Coordinates of C-alpha atoms in Angstrom, one line a residue:
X1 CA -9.5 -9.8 42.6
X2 CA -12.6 -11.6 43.5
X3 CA -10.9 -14.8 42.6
X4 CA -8.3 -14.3 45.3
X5 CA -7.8 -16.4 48.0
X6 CA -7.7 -15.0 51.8
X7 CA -4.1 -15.3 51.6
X8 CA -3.7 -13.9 48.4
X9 CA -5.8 -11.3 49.1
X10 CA -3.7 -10.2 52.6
X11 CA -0.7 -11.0 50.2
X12 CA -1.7 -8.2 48.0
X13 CA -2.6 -5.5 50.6
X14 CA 0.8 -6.5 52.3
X15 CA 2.3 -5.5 48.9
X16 CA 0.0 -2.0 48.8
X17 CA 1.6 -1.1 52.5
X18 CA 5.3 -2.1 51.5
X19 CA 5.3 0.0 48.2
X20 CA 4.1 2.8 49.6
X21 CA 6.8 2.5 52.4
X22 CA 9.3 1.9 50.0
X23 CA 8.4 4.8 48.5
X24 CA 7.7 7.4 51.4
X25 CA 11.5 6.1 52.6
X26 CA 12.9 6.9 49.2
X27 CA 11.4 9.9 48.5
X28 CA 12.7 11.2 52.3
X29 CA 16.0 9.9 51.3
X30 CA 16.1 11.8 48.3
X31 CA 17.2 8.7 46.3
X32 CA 17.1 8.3 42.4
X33 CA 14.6 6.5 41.1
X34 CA 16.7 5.9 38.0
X35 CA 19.1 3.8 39.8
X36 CA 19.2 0.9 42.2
X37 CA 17.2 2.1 45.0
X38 CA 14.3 2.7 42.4
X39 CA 14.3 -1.9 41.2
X40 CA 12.7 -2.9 44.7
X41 CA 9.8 -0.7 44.8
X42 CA 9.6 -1.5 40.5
X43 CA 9.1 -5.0 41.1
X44 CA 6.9 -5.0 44.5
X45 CA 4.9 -2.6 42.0
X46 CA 4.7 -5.3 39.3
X47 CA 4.4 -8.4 42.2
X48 CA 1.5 -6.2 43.0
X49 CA -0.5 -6.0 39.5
X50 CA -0.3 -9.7 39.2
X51 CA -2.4 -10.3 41.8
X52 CA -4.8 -8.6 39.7
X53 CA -3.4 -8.6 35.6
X54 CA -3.9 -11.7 34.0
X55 CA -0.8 -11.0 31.8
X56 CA 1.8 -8.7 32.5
X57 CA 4.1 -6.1 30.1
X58 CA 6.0 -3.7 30.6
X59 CA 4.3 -1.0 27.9
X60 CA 1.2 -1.3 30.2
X61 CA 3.4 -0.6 33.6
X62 CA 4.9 1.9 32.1
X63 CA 1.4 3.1 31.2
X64 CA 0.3 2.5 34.5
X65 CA 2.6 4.6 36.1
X66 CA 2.3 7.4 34.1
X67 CA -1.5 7.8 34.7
X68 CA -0.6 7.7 38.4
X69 CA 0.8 11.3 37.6
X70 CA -1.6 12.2 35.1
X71 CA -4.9 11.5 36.9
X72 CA -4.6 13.4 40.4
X73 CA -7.0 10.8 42.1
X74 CA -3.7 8.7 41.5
X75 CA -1.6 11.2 42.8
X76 CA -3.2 12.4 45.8
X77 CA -3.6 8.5 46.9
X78 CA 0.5 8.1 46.6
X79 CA 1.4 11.2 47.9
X80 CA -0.9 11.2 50.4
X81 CA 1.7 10.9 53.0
X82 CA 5.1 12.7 51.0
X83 CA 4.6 14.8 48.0
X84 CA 6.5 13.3 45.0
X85 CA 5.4 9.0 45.5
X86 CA 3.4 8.9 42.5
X87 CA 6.1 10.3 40.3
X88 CA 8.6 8.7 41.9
X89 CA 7.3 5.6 41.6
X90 CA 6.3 6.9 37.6
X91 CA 10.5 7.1 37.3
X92 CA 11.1 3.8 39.1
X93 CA 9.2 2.2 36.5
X94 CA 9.5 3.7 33.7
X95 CA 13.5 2.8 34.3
X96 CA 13.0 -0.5 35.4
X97 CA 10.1 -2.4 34.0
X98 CA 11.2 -5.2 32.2

């Protein structure tokens, strides 16, 4: 991240704010992760890490994601607003990481 530019680096909180909207409107919506609504979010997720990966895989997304249900510092930061982000988001990618 230090080797981000100042556009890059507004870039990548822009991303931060637009997941978690994604998700928060999802989750309220009561949508499936599994399914379409559940590819947008996926790939603003994986947009996201490559601000900050230096390669990307799915395996290590999919790892990702499941930690953001597994450690509650994770949790608590996407379900700070609605209960059920982080696994959401743990669904969304675990079906569409590719």
């Amino acid at each position: 991240m230090l080797n981000l530019s100042k556009d890059q680096f507004a870039r990548f909180q822009e991303l931060g704010r637009r997941i978690n909207e994604e998700l928060e409107d999802a989750v309220r919506a009561g949508a499936d992760p599994t399914g379409p609504a559940g590819a947008r979010p996926c790939a603003l997720h994986k947009e996201w890490l490559d601000y900050t990966w230096s390669f990307y895989s799915p395996e290590a997304h999919k790892g990702l994601a499941e930690m953001y249900v597994a450690d509650e510092r994770f949790t608590s930061y996407y379900d700070e607003v609605i209960k059920g982000c982080a696994a959401w988001l743990r669904d969304a990618v675990i079906a569409h990481a590719r």
